[in-house]
GROMACS .gro file of C-alpha atoms in nm:
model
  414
    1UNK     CA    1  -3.317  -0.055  -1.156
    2UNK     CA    2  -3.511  -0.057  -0.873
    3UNK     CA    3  -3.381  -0.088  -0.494
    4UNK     CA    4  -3.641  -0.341  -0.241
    5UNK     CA    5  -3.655  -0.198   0.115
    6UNK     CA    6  -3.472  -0.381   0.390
    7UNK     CA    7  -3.625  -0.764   0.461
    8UNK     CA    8  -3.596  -0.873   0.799
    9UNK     CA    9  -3.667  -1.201   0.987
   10UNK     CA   10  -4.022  -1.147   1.155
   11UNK     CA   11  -3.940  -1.448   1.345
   12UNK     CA   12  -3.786  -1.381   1.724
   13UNK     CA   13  -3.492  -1.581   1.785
   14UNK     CA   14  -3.569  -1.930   1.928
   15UNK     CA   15  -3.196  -1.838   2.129
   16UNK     CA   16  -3.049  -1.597   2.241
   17UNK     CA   17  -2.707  -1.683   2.267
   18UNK     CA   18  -2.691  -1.754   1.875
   19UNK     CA   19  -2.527  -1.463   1.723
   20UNK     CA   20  -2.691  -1.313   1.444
   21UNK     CA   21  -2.492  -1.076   1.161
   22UNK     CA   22  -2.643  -0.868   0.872
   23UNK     CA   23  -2.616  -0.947   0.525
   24UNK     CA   24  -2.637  -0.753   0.214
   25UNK     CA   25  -2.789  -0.957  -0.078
   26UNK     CA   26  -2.880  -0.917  -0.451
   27UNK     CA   27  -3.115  -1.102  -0.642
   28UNK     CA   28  -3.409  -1.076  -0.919
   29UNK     CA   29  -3.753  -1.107  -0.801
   30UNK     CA   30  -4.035  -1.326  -1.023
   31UNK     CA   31  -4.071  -1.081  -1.311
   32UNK     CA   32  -3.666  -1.029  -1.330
   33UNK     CA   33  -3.644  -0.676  -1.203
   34UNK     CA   34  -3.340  -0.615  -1.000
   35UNK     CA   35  -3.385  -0.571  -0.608
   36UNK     CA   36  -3.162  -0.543  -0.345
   37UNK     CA   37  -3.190  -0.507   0.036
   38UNK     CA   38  -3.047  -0.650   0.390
   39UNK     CA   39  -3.131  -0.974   0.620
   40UNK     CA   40  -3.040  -0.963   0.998
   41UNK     CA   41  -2.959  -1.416   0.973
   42UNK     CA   42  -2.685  -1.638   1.171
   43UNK     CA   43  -2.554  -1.751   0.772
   44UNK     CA   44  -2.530  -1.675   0.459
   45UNK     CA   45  -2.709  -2.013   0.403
   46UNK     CA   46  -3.012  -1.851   0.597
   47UNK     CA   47  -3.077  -1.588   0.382
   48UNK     CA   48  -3.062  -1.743   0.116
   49UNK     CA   49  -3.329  -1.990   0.195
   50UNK     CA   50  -3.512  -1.737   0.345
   51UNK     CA   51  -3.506  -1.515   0.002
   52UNK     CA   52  -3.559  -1.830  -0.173
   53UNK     CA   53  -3.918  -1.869  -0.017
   54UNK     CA   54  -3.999  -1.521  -0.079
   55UNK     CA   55  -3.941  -1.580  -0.425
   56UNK     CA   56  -3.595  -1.397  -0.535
   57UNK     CA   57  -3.346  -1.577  -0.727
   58UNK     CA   58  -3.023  -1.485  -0.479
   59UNK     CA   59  -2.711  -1.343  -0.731
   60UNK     CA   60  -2.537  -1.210  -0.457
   61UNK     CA   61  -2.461  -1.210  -0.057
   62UNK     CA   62  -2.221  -1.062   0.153
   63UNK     CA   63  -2.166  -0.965   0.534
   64UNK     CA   64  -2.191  -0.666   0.613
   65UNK     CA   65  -1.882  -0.519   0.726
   66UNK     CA   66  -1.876  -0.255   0.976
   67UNK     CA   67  -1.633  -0.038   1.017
   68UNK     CA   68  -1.394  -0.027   1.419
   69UNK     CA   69  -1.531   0.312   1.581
   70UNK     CA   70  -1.408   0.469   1.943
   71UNK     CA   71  -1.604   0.394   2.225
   72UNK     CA   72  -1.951   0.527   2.252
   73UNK     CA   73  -1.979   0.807   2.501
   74UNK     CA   74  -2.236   1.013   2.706
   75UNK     CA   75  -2.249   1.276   2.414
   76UNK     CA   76  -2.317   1.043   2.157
   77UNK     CA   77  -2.608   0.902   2.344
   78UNK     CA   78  -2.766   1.229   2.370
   79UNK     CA   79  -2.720   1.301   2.039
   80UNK     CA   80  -2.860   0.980   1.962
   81UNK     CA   81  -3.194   1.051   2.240
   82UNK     CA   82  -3.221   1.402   2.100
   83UNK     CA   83  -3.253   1.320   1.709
   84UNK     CA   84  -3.469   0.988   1.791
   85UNK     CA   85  -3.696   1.267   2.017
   86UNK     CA   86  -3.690   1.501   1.676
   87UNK     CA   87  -3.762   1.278   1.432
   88UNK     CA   88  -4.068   1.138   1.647
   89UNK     CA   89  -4.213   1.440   1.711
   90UNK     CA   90  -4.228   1.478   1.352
   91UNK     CA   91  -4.412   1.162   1.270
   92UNK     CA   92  -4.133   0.944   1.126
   93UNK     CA   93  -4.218   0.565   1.224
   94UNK     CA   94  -4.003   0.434   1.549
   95UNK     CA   95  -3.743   0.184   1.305
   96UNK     CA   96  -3.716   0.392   1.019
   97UNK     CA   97  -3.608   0.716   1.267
   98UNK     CA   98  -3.361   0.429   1.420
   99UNK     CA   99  -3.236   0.340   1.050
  100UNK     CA  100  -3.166   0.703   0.960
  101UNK     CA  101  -3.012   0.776   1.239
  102UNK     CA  102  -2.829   0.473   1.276
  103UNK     CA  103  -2.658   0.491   0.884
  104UNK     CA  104  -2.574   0.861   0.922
  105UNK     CA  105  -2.401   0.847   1.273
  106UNK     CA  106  -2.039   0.976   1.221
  107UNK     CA  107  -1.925   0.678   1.509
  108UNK     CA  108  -1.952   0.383   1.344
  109UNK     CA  109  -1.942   0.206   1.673
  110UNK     CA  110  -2.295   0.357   1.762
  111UNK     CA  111  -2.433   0.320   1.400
  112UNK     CA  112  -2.382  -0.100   1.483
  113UNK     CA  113  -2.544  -0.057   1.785
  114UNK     CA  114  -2.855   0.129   1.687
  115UNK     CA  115  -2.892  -0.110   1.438
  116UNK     CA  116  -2.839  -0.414   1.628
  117UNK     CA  117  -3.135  -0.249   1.865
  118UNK     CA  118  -3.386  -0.190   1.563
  119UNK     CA  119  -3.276  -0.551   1.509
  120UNK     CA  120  -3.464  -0.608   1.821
  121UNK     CA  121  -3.747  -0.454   1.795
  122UNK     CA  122  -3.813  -0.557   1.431
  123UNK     CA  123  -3.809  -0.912   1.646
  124UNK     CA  124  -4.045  -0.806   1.843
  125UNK     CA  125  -3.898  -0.681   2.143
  126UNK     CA  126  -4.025  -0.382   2.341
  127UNK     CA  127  -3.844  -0.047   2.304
  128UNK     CA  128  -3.755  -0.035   2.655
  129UNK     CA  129  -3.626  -0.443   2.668
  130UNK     CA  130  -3.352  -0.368   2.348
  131UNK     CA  131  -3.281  -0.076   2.542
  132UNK     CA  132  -3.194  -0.326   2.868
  133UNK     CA  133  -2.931  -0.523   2.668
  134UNK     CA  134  -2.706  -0.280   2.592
  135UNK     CA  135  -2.678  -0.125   3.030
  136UNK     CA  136  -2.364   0.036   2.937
  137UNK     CA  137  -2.515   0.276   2.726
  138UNK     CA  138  -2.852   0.276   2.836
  139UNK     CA  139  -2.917   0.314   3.237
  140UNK     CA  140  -3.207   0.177   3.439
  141UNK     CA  141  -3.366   0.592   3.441
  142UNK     CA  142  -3.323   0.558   3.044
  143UNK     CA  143  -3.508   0.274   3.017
  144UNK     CA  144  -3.780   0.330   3.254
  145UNK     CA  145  -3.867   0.641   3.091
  146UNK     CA  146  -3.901   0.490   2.771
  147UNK     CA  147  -4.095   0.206   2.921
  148UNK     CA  148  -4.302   0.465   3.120
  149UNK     CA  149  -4.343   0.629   2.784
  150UNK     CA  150  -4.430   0.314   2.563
  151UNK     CA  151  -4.715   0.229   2.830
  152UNK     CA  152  -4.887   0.548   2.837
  153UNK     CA  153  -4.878   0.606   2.440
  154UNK     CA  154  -4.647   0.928   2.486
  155UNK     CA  155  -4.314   0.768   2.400
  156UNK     CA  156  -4.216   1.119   2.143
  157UNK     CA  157  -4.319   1.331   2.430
  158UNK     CA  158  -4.082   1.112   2.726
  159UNK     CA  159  -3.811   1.097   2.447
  160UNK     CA  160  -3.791   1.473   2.427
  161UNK     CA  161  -3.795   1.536   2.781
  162UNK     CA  162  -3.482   1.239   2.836
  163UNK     CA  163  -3.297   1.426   2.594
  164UNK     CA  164  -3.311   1.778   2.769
  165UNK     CA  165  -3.225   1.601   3.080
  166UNK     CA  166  -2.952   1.451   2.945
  167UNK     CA  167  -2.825   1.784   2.735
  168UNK     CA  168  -2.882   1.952   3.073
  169UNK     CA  169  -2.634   1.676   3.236
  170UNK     CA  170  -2.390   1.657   2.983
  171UNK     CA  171  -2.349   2.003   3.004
  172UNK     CA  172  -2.291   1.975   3.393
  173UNK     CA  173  -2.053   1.742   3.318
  174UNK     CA  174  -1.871   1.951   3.071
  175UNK     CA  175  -1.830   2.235   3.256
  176UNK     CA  176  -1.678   2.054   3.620
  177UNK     CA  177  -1.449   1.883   3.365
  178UNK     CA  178  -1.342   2.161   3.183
  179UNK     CA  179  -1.240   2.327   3.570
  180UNK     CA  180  -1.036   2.060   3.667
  181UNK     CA  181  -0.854   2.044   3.346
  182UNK     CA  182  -0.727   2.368   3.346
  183UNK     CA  183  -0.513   2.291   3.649
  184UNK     CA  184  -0.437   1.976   3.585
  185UNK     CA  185  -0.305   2.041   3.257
  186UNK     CA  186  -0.090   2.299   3.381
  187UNK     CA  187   0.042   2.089   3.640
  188UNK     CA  188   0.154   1.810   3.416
  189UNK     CA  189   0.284   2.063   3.187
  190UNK     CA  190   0.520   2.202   3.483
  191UNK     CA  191   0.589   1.855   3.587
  192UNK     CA  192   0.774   1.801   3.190
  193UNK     CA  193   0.915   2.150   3.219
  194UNK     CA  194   1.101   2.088   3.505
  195UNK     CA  195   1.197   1.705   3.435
  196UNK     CA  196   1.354   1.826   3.095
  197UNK     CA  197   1.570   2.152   3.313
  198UNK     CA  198   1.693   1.923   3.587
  199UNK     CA  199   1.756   1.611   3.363
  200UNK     CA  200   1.924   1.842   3.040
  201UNK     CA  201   1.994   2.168   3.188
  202UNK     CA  202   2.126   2.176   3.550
  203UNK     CA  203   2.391   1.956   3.466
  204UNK     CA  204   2.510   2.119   3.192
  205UNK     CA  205   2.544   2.451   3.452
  206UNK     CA  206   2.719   2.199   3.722
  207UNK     CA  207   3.003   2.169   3.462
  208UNK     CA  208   3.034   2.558   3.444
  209UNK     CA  209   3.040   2.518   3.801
  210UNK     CA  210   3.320   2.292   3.841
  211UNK     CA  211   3.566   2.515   3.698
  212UNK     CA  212   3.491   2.797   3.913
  213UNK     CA  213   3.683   2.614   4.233
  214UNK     CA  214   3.476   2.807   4.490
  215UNK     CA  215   3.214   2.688   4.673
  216UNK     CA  216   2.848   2.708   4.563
  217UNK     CA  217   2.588   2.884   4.742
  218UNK     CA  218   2.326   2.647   4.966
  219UNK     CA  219   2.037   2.700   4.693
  220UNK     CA  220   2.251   2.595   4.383
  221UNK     CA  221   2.367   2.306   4.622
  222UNK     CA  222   2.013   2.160   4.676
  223UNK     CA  223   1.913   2.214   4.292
  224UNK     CA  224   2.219   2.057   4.149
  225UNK     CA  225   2.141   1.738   4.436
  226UNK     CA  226   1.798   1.752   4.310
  227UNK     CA  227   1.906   1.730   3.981
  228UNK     CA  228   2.177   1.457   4.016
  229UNK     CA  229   1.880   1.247   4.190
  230UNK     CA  230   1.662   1.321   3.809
  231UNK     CA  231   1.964   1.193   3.583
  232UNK     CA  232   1.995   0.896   3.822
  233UNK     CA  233   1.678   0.794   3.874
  234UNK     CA  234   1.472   0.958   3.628
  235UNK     CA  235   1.314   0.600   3.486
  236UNK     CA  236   1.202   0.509   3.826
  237UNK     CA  237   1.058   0.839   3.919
  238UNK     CA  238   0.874   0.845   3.582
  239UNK     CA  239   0.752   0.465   3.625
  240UNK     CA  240   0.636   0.487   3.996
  241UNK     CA  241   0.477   0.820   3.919
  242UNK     CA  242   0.291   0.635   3.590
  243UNK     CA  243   0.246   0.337   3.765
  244UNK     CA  244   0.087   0.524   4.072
  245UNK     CA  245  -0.145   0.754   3.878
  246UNK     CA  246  -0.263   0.432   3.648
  247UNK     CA  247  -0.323   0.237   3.939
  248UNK     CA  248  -0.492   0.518   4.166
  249UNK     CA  249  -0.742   0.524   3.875
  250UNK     CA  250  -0.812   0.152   3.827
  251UNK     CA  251  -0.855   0.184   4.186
  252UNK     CA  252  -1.070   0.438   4.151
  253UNK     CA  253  -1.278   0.290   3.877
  254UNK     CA  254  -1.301  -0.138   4.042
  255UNK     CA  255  -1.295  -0.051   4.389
  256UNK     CA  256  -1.568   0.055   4.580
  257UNK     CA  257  -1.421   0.131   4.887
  258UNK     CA  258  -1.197   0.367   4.693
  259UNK     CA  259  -1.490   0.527   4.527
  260UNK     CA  260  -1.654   0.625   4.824
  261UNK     CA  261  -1.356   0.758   5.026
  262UNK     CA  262  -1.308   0.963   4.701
  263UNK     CA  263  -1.638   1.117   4.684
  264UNK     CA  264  -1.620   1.244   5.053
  265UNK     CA  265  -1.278   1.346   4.984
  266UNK     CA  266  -1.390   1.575   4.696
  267UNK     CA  267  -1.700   1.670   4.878
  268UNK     CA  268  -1.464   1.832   5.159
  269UNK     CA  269  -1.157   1.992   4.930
  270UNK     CA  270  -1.136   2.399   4.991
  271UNK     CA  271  -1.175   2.536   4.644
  272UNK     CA  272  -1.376   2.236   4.425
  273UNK     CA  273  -1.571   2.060   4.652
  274UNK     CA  274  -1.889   2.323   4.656
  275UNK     CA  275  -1.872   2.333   4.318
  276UNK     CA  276  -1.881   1.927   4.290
  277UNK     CA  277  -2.156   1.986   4.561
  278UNK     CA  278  -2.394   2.233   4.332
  279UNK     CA  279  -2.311   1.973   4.017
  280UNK     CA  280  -2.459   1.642   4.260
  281UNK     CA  281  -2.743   1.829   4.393
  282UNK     CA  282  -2.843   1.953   4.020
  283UNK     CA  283  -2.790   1.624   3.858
  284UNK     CA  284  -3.003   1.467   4.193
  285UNK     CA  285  -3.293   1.703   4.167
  286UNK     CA  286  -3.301   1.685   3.758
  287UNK     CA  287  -3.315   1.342   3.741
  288UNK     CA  288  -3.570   1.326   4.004
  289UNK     CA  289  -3.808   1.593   3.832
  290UNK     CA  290  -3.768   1.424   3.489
  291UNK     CA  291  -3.867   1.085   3.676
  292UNK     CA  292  -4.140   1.187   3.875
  293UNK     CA  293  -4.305   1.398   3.551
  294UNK     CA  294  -4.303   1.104   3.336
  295UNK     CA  295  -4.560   0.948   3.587
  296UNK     CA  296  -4.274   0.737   3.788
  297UNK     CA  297  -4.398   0.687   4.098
  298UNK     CA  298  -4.175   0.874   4.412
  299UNK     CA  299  -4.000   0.542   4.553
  300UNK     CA  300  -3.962   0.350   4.224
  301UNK     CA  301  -3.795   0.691   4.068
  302UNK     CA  302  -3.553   0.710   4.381
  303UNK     CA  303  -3.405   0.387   4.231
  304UNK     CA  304  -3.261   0.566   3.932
  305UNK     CA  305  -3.175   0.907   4.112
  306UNK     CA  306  -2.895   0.855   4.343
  307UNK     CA  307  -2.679   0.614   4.096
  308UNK     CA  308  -2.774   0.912   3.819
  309UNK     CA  309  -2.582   1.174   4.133
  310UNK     CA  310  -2.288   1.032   4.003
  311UNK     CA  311  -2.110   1.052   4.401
  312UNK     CA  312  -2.113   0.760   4.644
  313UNK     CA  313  -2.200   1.020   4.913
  314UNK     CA  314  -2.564   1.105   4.782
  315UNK     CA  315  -2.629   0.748   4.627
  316UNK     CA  316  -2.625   0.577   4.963
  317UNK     CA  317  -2.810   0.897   5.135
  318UNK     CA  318  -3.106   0.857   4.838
  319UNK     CA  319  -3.133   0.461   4.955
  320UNK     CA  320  -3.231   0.579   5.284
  321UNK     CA  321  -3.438   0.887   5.180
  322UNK     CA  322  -3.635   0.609   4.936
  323UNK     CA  323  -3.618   0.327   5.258
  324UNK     CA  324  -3.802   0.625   5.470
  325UNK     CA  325  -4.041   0.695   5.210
  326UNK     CA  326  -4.160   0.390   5.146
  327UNK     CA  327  -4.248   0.337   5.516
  328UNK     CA  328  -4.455   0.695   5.479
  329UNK     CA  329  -4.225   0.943   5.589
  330UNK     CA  330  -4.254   1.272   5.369
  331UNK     CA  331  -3.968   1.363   5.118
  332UNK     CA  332  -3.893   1.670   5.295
  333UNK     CA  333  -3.838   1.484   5.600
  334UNK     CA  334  -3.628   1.236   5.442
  335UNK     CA  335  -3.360   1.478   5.279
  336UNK     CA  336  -3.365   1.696   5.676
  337UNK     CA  337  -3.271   1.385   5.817
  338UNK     CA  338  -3.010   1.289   5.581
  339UNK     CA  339  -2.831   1.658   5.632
  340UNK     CA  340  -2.687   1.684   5.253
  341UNK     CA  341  -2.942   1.957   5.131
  342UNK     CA  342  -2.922   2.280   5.181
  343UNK     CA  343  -3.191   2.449   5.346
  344UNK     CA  344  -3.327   2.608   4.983
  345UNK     CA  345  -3.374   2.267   4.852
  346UNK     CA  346  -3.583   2.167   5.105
  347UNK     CA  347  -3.797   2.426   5.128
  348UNK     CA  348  -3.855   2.405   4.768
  349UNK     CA  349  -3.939   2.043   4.808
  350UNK     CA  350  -4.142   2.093   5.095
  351UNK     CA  351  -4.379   2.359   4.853
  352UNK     CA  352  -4.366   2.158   4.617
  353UNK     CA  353  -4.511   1.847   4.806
  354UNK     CA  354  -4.771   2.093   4.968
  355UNK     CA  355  -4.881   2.210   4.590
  356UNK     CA  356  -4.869   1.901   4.432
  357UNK     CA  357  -4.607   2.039   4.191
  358UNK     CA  358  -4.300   1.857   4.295
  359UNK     CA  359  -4.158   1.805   3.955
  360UNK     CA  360  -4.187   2.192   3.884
  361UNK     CA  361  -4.031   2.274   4.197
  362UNK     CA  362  -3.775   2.034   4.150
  363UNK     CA  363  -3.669   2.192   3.816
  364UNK     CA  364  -3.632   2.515   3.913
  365UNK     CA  365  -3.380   2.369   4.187
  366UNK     CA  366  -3.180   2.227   3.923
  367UNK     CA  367  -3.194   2.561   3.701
  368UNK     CA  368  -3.075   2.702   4.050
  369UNK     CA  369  -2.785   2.479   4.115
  370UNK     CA  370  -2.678   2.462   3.733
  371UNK     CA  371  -2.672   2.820   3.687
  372UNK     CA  372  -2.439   2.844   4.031
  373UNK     CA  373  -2.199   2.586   3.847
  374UNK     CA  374  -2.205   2.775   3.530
  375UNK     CA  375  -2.077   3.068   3.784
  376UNK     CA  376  -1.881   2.880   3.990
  377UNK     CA  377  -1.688   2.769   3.699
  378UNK     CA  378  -1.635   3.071   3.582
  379UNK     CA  379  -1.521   3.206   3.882
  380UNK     CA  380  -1.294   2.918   3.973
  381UNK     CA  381  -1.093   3.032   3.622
  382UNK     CA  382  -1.043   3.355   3.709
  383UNK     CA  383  -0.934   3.286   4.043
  384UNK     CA  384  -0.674   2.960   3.967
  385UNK     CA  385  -0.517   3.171   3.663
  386UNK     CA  386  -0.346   3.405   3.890
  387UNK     CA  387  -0.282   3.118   4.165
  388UNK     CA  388  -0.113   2.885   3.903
  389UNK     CA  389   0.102   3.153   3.758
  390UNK     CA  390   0.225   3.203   4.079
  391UNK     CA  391   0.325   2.851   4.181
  392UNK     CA  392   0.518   2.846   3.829
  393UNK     CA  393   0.638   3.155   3.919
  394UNK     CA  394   0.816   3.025   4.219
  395UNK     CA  395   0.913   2.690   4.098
  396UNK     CA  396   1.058   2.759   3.722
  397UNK     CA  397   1.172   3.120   3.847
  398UNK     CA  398   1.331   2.960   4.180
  399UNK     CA  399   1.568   2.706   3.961
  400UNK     CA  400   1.676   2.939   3.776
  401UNK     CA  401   1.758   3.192   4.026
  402UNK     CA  402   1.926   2.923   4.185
  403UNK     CA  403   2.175   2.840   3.859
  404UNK     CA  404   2.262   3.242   3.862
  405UNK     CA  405   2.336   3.309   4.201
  406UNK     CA  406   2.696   3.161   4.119
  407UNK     CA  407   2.748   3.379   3.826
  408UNK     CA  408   2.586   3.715   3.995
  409UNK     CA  409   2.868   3.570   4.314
  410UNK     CA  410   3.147   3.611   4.083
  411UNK     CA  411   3.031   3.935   3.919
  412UNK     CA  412   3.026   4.098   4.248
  413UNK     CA  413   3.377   3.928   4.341
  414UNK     CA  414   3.557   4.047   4.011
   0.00000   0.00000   0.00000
């Protein structure tokens, strides 16, 4: 029994707006061997016209189910860029590499949408236009690269040099994410701890209390009002402090405003705004060295770079570093009169301008600045261990000591 390779509508669709599934189908061709393959078709009716024409007597057709994924994220993209790169480099034609790699994905989720994208180009779309209609998953520097690439007949070459940028990202990413959860964790851990002793625990030691008939020491006092304020009130502190947090972040995410006062606000704290620095200024200098090596020229790449910065801060400083080099000013000059860069940076830029090597130069800034994050990091977890063990320390340590000075009191009295 023999198994026909996938048939697909060579046809682009006369609209876009009419939604197209894929269907698995079954059928005998003219000398009654058994074949079997998938249509991309708006009906079941469709294919089986279309099959019909082709000459295969349809037994059987059936949607193809897919199954509900989580959301696609930045890692799964890179993935994605870095086996499409692979594959390639290794010869394997552009829709079969996006069939393998689509059917083996362990995310369903992105499995649909590579195929919905080979889809695409099987219609005849460019690689870089399918890439356009998915611009939650693929940015504008994505797709320009691969557009760059397509033109210049070097599309395996840009593909493996948009995959280590974004490997070299993701792992910038990573590792500023991985130092702000350590404290964060532990704070919201604390948080529980001491909503479970003042809610369950303090007022079990108030009753000890009561029978004592002396009066408490000032400490005990303030823990035990504390407490009485937790047991009263303990849905509304939970559901302001929820509701807060949930809105802060919506905030955060929909609001603009908010975004930018955010950025300069982590720009400026004491202990994790140089390291969000180093991580901007790396992402801002890689993405700009990957752009301008692909052949991108300077102010058309400046598009991408300061929405690929990920901070508000640098994004609106890049629009007027790209307005003042459009009108002829230097980059070097641009980024001085901006005042974001340190002076390294722009020396770098500036011998890289005067060589003609910009893109090198630019890369070994990023190497720079990600190798100071991988030791910033590093050092930031040494140094908040000891800080956070304190602040436990005093808080879990001080309620307690707080509960026992009664009991120590009437040691000392007896």
């Amino acid at each position: 029994m023999a198994t026909a390779g996938k048939n697909t509508q060579n046809t682009k669709r006369a609209d876009p707006s009419i939604k197209e599934f894929v269907f698995v189908w079954e059928g005998k061709d003219k000398t009654g061997k058994i074949i079997r393959g998938e249509l991309r078709a708006t009906s079941e009716t469709v294919v089986q016209a279309t099959l019909r024409r082709q000459g295969v007597l349809v037994t059987k057709v059936s949607k193809q189910r897919f199954k509900s994924g989580g959301k696609i994220t930045d890692k799964d993209i890179t993935l994605f860029t870095r086996q499409l790169a692979t594959m390639m480099k290794s010869g394997v034609p552009l829709l079969q590499a996006f069939d393998i790699v689509g059917k083996g994905h362990s995310n369903p989720a992105v499995g649909k949408l590579l195929l919905d994208i080979k889809a695409d180009v099987e219609t005849g779309s460019a690689l870089n236009q399918a890439f356009r209609k998915y611009p939650l998953y693929f940015d504008s520097l994505f797709c320009n690269l691969i557009g760059a690439g397509e033109q210049a007949g070097i599309l395996d070459t840009l593909l493996d040099r948009l995959a280590i940028y974004k490997e070299k990202i993701l792992a910038v990413k990573s590792k500023i994410k991985s130092a702000l959860f350590y404290p964060i964790a532990v704070i919201v851990v604390a948080f529980c701890i001491t909503a479970v002793i003042m809610i369950f625990v303090i007022p079990a030691f108030k009753e000890v209390f009561k029978s004592f008939g002396a009066d408490l020491p000032a400490p005990t006092l303030v823990v035990i009002a504390i407490s009485d304020f937790f047991v009263a009130y303990w849905y509304l502190i939970f559901g302001i402090l929820g509701g807060g947090i949930y809105s802060f972040l919506e905030s955060w995410k929909r609001s603009e405003a908010v975004q930018i006062a955010m950025d300069k606000a982590l720009l400026r704290m004491p202990i994790f705004g140089p390291l969000i620095r180093k991580s901007v200024i790396a992402r801002w200098t890689r993405t700009l060295a990957t752009m301008f090596a692909a052949g991108v020229p300077l102010v058309e790449a400046l598009d991408s770079v300061g929405g690929a910065s990920g901070n508000h801060v640098y994004k609106m400083a890049t629009r007027q570093i790209q307005s003042e080099v459009s009108t002829g000013t230097s980059l070097t000059n641009s980024m001085q009169n901006v005042n974001l860069f340190p002076n390294m940076v722009i020396q770098m830029v500036a011998i890289g301008e005067e060589s003609g090597a910009l893109d090198s130069m630019l890369s070994k800034v990023a190497d720079f600045f990600e190798a100071e994050v991988d030791d910033s990091v590093a050092a930031l977890s040494s140094l908040m261990e000891p800080i956070i063990m304190v602040i436990l320390g005093v808080l879990i340590g001080g309620m307690v000591v707080a509960m026992y000075l009664p009991i120590f009191k009437m040691g000392s009295v007896v």
